[in-house]
XYZ file of N, CA, C and O in Angstrom:
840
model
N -87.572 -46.775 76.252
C -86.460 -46.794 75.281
C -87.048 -46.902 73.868
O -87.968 -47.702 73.700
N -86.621 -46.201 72.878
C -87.177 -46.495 71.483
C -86.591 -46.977 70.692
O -85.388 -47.090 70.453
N -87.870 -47.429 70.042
C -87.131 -48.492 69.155
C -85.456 -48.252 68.268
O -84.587 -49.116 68.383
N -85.242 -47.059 67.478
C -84.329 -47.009 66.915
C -82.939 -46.982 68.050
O -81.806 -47.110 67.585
N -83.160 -46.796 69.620
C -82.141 -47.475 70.354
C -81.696 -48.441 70.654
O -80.493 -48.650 70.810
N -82.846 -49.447 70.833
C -82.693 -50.738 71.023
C -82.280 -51.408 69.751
O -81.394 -52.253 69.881
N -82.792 -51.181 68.426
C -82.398 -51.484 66.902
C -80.819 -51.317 66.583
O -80.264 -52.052 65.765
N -80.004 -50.101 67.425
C -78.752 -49.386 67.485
C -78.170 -50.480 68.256
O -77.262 -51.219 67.874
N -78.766 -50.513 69.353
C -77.840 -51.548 70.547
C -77.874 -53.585 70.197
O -77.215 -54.331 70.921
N -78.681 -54.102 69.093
C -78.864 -55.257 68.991
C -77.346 -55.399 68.021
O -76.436 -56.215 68.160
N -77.498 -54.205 66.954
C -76.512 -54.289 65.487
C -75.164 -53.871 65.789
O -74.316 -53.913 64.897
N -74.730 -53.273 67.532
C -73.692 -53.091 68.238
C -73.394 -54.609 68.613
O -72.271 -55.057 68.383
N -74.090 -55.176 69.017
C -73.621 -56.389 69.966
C -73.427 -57.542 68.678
O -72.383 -58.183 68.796
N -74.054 -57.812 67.776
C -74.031 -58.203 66.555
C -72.494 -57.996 66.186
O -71.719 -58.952 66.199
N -72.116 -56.788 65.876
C -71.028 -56.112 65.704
C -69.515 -56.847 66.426
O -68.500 -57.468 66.110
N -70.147 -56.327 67.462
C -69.296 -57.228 68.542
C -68.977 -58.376 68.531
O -67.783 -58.676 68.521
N -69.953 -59.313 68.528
C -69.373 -60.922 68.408
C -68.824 -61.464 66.898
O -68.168 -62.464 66.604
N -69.376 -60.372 66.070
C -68.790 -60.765 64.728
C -67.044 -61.076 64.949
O -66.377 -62.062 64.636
N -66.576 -59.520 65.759
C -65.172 -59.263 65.516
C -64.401 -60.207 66.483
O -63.314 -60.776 66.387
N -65.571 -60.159 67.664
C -64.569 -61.631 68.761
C -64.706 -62.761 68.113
O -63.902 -63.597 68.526
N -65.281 -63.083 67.401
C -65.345 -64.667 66.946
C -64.640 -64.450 65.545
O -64.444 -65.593 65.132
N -64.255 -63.722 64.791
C -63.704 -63.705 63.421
C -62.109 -64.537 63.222
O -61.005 -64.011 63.363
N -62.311 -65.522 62.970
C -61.148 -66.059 62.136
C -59.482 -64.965 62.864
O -59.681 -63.855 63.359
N -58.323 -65.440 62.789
C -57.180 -65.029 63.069
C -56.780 -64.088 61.835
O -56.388 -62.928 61.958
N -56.919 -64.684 60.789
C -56.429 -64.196 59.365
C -57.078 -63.536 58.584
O -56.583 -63.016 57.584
N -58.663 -63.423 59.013
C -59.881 -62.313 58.431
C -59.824 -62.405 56.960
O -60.050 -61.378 56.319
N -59.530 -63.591 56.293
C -59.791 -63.675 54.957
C -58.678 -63.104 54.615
O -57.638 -63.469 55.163
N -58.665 -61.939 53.492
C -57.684 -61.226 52.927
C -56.878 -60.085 53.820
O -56.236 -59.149 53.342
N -57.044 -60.356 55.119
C -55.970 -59.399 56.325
C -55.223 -59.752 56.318
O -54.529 -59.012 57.015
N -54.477 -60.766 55.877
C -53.271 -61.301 56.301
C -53.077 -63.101 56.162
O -54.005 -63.910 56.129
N -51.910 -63.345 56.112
C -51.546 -64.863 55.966
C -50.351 -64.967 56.812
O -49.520 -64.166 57.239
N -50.587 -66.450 56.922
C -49.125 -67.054 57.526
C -48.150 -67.268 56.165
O -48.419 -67.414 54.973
N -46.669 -67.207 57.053
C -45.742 -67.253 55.314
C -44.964 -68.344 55.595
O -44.234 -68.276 56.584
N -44.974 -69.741 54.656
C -44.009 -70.990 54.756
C -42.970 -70.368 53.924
O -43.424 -70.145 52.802
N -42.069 -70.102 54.019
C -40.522 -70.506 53.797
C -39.602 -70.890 53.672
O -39.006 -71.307 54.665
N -39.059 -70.946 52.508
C -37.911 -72.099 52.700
C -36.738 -71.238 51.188
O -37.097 -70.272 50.514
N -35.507 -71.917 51.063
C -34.806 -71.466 50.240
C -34.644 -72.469 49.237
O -34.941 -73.651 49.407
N -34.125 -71.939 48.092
C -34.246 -73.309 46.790
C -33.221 -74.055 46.813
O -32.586 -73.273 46.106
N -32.503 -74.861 46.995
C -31.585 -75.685 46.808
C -30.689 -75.806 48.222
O -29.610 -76.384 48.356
N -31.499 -75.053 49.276
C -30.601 -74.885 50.471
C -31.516 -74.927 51.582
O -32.705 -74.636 51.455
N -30.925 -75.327 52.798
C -31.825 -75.120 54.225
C -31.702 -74.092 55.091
O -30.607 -73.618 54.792
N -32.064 -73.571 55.816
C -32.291 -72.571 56.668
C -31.985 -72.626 58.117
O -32.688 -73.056 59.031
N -30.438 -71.949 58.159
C -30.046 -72.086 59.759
C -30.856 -70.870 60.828
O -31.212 -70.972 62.002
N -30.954 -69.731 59.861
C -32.299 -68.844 60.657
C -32.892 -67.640 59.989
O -32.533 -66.973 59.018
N -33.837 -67.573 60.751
C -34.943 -66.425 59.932
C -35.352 -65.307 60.679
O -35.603 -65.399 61.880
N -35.434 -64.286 60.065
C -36.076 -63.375 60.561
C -37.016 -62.313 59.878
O -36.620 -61.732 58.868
N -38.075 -62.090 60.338
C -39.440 -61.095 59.709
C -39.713 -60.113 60.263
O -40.111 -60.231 61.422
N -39.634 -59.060 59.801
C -39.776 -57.890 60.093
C -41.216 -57.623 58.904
O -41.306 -57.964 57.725
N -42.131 -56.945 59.718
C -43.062 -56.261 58.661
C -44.476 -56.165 59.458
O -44.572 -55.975 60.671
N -45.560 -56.332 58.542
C -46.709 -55.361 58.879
C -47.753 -56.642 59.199
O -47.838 -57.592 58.421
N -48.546 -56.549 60.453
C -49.338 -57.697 60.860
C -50.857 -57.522 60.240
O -51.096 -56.408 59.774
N -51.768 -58.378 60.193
C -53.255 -58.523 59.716
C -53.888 -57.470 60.645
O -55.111 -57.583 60.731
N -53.261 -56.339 61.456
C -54.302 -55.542 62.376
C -53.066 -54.489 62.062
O -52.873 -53.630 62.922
N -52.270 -54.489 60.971
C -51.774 -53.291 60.643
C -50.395 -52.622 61.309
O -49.904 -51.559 60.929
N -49.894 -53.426 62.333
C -48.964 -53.342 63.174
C -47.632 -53.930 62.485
O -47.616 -55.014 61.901
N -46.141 -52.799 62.672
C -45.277 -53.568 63.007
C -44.477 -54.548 64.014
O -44.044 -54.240 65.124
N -44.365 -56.010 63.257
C -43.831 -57.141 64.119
C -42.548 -57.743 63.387
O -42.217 -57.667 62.204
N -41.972 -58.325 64.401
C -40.325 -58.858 63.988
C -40.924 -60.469 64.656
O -41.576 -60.619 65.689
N -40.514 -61.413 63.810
C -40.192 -63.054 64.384
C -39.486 -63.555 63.692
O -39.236 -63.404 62.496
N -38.947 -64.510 64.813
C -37.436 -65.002 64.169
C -37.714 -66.491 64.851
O -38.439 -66.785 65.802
N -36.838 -67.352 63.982
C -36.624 -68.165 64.434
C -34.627 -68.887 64.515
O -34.049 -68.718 63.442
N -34.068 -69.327 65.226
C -32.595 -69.845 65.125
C -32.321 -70.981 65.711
O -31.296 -71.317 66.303
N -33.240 -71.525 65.526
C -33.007 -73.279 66.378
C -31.900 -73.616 65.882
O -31.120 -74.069 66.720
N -31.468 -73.568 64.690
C -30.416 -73.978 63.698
C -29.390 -73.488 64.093
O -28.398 -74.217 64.076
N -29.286 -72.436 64.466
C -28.197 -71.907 64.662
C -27.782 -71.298 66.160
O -26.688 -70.801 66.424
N -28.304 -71.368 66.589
C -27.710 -71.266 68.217
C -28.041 -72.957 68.719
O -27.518 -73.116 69.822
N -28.583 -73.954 68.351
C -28.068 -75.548 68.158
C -26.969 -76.185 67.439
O -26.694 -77.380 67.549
N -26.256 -75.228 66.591
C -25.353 -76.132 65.507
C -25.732 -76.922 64.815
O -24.920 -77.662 64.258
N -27.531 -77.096 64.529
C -27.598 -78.015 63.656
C -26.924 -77.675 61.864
O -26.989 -76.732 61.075
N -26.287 -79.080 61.873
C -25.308 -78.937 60.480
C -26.450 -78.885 59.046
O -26.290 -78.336 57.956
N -27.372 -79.523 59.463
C -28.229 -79.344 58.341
C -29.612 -78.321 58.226
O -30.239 -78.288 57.167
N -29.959 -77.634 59.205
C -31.212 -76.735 58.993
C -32.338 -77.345 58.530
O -32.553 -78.485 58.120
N -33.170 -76.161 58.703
C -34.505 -76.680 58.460
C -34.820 -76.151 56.818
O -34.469 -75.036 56.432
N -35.694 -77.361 55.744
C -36.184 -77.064 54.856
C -37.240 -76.222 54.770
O -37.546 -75.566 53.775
N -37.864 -76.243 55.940
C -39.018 -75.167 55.577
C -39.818 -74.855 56.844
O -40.487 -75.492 57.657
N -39.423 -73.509 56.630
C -40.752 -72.900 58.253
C -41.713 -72.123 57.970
O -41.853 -71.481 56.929
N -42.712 -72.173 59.292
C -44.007 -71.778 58.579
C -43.748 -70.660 60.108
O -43.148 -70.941 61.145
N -44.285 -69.677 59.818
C -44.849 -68.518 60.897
C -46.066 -69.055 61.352
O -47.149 -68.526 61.101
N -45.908 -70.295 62.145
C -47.401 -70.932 62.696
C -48.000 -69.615 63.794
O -47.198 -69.229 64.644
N -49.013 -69.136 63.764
C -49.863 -68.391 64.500
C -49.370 -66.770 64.215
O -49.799 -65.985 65.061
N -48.616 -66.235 63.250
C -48.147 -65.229 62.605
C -48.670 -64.884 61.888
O -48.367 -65.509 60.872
N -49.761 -63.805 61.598
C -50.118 -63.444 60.194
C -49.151 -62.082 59.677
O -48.421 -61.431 60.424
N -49.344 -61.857 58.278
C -48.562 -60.807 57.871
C -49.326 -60.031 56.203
O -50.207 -60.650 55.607
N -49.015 -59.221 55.895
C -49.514 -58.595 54.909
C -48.591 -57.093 54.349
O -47.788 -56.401 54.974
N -48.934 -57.010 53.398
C -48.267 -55.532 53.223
C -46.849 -55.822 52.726
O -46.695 -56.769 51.955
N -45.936 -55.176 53.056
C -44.421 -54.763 53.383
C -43.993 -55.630 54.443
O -44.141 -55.534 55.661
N -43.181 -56.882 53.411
C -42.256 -57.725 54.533
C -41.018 -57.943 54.058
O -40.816 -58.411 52.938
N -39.963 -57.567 55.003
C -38.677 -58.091 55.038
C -38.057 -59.172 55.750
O -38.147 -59.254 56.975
N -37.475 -59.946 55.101
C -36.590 -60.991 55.524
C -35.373 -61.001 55.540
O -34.581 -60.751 54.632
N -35.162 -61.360 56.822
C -33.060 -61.797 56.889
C -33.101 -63.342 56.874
O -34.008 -64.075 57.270
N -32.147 -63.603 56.435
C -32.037 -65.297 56.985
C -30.985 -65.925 56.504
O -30.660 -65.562 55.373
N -30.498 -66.553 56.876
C -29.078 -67.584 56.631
C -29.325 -68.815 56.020
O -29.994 -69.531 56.765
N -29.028 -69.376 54.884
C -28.611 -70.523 53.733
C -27.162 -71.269 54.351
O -25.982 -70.921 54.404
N -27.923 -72.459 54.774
C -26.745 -73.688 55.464
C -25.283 -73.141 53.946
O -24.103 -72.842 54.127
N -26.128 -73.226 52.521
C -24.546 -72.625 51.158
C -24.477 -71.462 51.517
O -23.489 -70.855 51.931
N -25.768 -71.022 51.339
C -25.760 -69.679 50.399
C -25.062 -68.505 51.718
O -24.548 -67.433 51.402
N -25.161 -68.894 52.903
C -24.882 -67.801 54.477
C -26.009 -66.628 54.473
O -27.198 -66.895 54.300
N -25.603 -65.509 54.647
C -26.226 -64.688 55.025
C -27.273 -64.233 53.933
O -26.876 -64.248 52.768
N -28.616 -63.815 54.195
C -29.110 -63.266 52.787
C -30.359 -62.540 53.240
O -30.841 -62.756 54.352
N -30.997 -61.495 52.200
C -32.103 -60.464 52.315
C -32.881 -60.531 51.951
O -32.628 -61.536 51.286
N -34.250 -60.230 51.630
C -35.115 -59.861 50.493
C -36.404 -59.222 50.942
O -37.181 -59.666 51.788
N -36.509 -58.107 50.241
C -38.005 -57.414 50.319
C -39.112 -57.571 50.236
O -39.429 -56.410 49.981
N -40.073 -58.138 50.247
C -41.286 -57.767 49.301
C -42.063 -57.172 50.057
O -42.354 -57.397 51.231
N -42.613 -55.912 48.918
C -43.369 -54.967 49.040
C -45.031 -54.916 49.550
O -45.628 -54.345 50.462
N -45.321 -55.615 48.709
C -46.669 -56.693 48.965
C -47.014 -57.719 48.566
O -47.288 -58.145 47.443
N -46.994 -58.231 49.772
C -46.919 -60.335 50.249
C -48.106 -60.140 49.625
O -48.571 -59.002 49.689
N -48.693 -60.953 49.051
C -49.249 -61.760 48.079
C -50.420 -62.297 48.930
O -49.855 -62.645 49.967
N -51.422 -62.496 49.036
C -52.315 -62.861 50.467
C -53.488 -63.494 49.316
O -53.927 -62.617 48.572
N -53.951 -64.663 49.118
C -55.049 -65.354 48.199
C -56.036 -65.772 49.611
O -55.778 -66.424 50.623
N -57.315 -65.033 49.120
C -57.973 -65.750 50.550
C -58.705 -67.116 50.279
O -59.647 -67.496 50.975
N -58.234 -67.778 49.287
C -58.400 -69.260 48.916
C -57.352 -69.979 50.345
O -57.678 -71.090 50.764
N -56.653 -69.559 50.716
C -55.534 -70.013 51.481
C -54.827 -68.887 52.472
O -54.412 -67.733 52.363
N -54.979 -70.316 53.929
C -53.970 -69.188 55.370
C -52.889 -68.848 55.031
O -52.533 -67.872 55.690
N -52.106 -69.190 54.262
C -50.659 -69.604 54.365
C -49.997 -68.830 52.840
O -50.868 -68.875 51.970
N -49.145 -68.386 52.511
C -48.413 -67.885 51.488
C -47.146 -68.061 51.392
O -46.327 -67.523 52.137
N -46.845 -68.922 50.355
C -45.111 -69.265 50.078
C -44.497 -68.717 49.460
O -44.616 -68.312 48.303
N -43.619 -68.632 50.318
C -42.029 -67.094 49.903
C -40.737 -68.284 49.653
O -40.424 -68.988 50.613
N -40.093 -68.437 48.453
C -39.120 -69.157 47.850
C -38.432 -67.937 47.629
O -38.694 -66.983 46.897
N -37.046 -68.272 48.789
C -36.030 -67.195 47.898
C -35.273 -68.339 47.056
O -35.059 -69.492 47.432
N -34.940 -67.789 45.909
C -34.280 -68.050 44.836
C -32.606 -68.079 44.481
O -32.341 -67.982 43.283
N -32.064 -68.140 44.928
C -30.471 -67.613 44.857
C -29.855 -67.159 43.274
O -29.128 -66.191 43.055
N -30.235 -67.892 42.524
C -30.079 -67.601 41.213
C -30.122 -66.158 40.544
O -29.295 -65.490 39.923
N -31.489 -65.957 40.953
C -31.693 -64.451 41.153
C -31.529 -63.270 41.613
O -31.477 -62.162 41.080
N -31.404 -63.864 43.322
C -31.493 -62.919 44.230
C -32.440 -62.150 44.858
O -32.274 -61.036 45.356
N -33.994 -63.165 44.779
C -35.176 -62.514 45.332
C -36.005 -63.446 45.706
O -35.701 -64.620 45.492
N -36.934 -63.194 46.191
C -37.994 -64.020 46.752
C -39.280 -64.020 45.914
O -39.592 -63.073 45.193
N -40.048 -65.203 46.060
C -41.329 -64.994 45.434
C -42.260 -64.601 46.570
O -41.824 -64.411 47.706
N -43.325 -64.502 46.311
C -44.232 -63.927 47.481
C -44.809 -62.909 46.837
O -45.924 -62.585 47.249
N -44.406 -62.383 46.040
C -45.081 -60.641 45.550
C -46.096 -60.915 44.952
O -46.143 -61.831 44.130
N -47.343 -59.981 45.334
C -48.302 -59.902 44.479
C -47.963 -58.990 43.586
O -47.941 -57.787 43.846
N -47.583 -59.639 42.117
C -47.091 -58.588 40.873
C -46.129 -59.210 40.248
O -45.337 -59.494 41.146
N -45.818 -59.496 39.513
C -44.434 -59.443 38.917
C -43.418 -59.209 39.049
O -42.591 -60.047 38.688
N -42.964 -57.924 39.646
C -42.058 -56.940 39.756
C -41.054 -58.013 40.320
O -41.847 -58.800 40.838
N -39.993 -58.450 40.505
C -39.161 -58.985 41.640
C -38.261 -57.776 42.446
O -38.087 -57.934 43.655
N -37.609 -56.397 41.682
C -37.132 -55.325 42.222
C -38.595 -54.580 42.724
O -39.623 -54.479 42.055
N -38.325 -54.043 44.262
C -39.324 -53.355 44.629
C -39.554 -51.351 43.476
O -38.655 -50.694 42.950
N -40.721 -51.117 43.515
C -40.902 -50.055 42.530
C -39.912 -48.840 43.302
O -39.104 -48.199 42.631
N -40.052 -48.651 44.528
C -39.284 -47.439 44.942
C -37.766 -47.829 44.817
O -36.940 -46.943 45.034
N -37.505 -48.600 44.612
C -36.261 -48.721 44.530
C -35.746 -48.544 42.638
O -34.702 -47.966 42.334
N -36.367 -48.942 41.946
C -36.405 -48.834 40.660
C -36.874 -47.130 40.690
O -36.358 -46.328 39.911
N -37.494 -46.892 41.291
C -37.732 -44.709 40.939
C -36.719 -44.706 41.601
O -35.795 -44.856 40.801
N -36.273 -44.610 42.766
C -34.664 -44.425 43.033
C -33.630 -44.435 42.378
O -32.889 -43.455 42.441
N -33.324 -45.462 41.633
C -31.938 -45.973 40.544
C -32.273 -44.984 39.541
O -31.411 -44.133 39.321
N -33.552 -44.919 38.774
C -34.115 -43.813 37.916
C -34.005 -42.611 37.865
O -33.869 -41.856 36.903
N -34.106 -42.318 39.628
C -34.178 -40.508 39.924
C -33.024 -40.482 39.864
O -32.780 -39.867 38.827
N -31.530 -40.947 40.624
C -29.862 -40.654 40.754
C -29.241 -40.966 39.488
O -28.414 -40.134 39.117
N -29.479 -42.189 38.560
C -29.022 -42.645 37.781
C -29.358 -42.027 36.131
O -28.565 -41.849 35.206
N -30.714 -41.814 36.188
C -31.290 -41.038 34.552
C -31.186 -41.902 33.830
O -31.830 -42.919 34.089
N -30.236 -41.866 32.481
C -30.208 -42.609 31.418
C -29.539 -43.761 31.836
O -29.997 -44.871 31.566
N -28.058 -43.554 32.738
C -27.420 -44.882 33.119
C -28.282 -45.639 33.871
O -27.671 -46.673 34.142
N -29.341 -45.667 34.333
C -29.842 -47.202 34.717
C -30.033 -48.330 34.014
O -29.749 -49.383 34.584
N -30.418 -48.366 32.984
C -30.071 -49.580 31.788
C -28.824 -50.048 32.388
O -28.853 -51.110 33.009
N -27.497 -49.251 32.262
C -26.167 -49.726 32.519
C -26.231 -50.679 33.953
O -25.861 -51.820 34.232
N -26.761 -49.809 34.539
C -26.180 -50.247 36.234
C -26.689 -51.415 36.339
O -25.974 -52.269 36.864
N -28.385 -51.903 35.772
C -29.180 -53.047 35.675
C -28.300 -53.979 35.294
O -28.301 -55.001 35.980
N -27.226 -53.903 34.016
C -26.843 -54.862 33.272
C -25.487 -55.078 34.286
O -25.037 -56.197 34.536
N -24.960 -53.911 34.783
C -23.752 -54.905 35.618
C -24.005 -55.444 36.653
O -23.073 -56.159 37.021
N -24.887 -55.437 37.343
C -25.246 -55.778 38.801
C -25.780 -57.221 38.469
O -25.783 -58.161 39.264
N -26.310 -57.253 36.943
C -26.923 -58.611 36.999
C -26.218 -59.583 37.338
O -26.830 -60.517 37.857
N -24.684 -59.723 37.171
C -23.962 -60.727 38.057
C -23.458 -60.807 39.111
O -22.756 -61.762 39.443
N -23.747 -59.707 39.920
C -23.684 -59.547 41.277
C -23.872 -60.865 42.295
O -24.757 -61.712 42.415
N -23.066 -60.707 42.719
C -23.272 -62.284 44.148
C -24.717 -62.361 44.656
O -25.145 -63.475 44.957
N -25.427 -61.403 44.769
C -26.768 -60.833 45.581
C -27.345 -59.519 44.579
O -27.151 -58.370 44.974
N -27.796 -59.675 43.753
C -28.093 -58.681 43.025
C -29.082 -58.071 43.179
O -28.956 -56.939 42.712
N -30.557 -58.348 43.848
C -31.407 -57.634 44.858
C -30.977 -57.086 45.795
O -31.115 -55.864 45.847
N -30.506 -57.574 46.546
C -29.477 -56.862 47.740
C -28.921 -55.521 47.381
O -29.241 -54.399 47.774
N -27.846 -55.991 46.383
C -26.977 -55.089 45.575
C -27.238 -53.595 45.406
O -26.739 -52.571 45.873
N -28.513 -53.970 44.296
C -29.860 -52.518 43.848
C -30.681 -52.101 45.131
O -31.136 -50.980 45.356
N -30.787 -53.300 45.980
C -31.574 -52.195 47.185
C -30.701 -51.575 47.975
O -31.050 -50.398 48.069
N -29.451 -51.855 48.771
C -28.518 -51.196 49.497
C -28.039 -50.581 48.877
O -27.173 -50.013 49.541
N -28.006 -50.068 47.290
C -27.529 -48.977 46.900
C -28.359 -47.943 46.718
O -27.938 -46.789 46.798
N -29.933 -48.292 46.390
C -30.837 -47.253 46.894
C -31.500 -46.648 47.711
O -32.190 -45.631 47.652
N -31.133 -47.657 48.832
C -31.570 -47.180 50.313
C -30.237 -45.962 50.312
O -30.500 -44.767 50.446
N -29.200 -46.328 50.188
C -28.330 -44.802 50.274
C -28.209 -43.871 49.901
O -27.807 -42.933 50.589
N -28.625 -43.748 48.220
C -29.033 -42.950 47.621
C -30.310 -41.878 48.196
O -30.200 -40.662 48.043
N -31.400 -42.439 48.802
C -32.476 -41.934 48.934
C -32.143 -41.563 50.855
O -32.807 -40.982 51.713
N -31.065 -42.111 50.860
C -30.756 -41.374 52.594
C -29.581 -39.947 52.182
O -29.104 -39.186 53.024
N -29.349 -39.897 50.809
C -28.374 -38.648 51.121
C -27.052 -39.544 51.320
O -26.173 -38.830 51.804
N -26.623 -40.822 51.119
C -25.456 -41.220 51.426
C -24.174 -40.954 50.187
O -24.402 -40.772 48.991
N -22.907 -40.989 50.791
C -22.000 -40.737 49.919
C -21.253 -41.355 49.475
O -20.675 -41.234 48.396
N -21.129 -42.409 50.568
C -20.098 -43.062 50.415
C -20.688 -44.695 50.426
O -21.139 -44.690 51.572
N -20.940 -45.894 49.976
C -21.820 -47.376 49.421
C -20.954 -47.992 50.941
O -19.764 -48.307 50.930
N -21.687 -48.053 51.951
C -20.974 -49.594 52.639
C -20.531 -50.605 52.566
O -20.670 -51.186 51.490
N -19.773 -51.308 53.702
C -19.407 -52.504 52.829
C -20.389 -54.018 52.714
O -20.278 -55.048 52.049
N -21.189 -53.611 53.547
C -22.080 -54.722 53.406
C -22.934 -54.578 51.452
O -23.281 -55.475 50.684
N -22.983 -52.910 51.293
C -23.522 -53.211 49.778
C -22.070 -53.688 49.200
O -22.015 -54.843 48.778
N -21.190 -53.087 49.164
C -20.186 -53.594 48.806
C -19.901 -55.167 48.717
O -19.491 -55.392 47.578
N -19.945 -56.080 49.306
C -20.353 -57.349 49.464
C -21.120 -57.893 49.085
O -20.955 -59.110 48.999
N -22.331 -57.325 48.666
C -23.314 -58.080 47.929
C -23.445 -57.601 46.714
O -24.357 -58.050 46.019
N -22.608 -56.634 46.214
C -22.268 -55.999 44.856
C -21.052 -57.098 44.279
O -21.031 -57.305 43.065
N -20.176 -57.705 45.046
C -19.315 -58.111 44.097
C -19.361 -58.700 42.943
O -20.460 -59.082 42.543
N -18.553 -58.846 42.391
C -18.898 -59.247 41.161
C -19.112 -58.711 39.937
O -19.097 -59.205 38.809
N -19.366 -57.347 40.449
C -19.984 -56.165 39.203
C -18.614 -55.717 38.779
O -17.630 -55.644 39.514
N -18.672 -55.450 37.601
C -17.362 -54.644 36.929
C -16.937 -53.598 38.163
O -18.011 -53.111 38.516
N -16.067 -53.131 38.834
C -15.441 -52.241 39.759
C -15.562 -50.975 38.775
O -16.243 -49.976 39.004
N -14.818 -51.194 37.702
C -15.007 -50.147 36.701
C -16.018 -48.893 36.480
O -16.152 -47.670 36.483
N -16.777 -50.481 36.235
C -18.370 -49.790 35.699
C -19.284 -49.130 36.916
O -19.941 -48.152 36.558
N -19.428 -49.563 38.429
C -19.811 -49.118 39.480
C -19.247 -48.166 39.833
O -20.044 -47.476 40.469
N -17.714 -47.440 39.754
C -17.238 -46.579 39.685
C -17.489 -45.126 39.339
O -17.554 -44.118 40.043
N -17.602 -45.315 38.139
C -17.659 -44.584 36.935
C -19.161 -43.968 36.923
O -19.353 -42.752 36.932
N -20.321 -45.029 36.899
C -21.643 -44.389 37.111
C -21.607 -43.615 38.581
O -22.019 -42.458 38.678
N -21.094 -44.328 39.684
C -21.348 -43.513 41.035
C -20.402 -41.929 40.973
O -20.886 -40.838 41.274
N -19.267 -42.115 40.603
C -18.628 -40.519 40.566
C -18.853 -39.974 39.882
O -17.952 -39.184 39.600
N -20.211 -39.852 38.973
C -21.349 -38.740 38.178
C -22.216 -38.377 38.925
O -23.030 -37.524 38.571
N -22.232 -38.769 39.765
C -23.588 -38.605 41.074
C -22.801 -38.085 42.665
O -23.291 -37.914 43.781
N -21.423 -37.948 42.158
C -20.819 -37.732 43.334
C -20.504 -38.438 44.614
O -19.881 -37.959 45.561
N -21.194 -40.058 44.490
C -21.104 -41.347 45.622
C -19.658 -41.990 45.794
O -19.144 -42.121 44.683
N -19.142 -42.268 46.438
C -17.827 -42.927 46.295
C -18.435 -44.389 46.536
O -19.407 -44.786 47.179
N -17.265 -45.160 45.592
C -17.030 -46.377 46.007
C -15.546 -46.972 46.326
O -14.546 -46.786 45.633
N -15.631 -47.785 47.616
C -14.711 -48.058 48.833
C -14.326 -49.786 48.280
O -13.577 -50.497 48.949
């Protein structure tokens, strides 16, 4: 056998135990995400998004709520969950009830396993993003591409929207599906906005609102 085979086969097996013995979270592959909401507890959660080996995974938790506990939990951690990339959350606020939020890319510091996502209600978004941005970017080129000059407008009425992340993303997820007509779940998390003014910009674009 020569040497440059045996040299091939030592830096294989090398190889090998590197990746069986490597850490769960591989440094910057991924983190676990603690959670919790600001001024409220959490009857249940759910994660949808992209794992530290690149895979889509969904975990949930509802102790809270298929128990009736009246008060929820302040804060959960995705113990043995890593995540990265593109994550969405559903989850229920003991006040706030039902609620959403995107982020595009979770935020992953390899100073630390763990990454904290505070949704905000005030706002209507979560922290977690690596960036600034709190509206995800495709959704902002969305409102941009249907809307043109009126997006300034639409920004300023939605800002008092019950759910105003919600609001701008379920109206651009429809937009960018070809939809015509706004559901009522965006509808619901739009309230609040001038009727007027949501009107008026959508039947320039040909969208109805219900």
């Amino acid at each position: 056998m020569s040497r440059r085979i045996v040299v091939g086969a030592t830096i294989f097996a090398l190889l090998i135990t590197a990746l069986i013995t490597a850490p769960a979270n591989a440094g910057s592959n991924g983190n676990q995400i603690i959670f919790s909401i600001k001024g409220d507890t959490i009857k249940y959660l759910v994660i949808e998004g992209t794992n530290q080996y690149g895979q889509q995974k969904t975990w949930q938790w509802a102790d809270a709520w298929f128990n009736n506990w009246s008060t929820g939990a302040y804060v959960l951690t995705t113990q043995g969950w890593w995540w990265k990339g593109d994550v969405k959350l559903y989850f229920y606020g003991t006040k706030i009830g039902r609620q959403f939020c995107h982020i595009e890319n979770l935020k992953v510091p390899t100073s630390s396993d763990t990454t904290v996502v505070t949704y905000i209600p005030e706002i209507g978004y979560c922290t977690g993003e690596a960036g600034n941005s709190g509206t995800p970017t495709w959704v902002k080129m969305t409102l941009k591409y249907y809307l043109g000059d009126n997006a300034s407008t639409f920004y300023d009425a939605t800002s008092t929207a019950y759910n105003a992340f919600e609001c701008r993303y379920s109206i651009a997820e429809t937009l960018a599906k070809g939809g015509k007509v706004l559901s009522v779940k965006t509808f619901w998390a739009c309230r609040g906005v001038a009727t007027d003014t949501l009107t008026w910009l959508f039947k320039r674009i040909g969208v109805e609102v219900r």
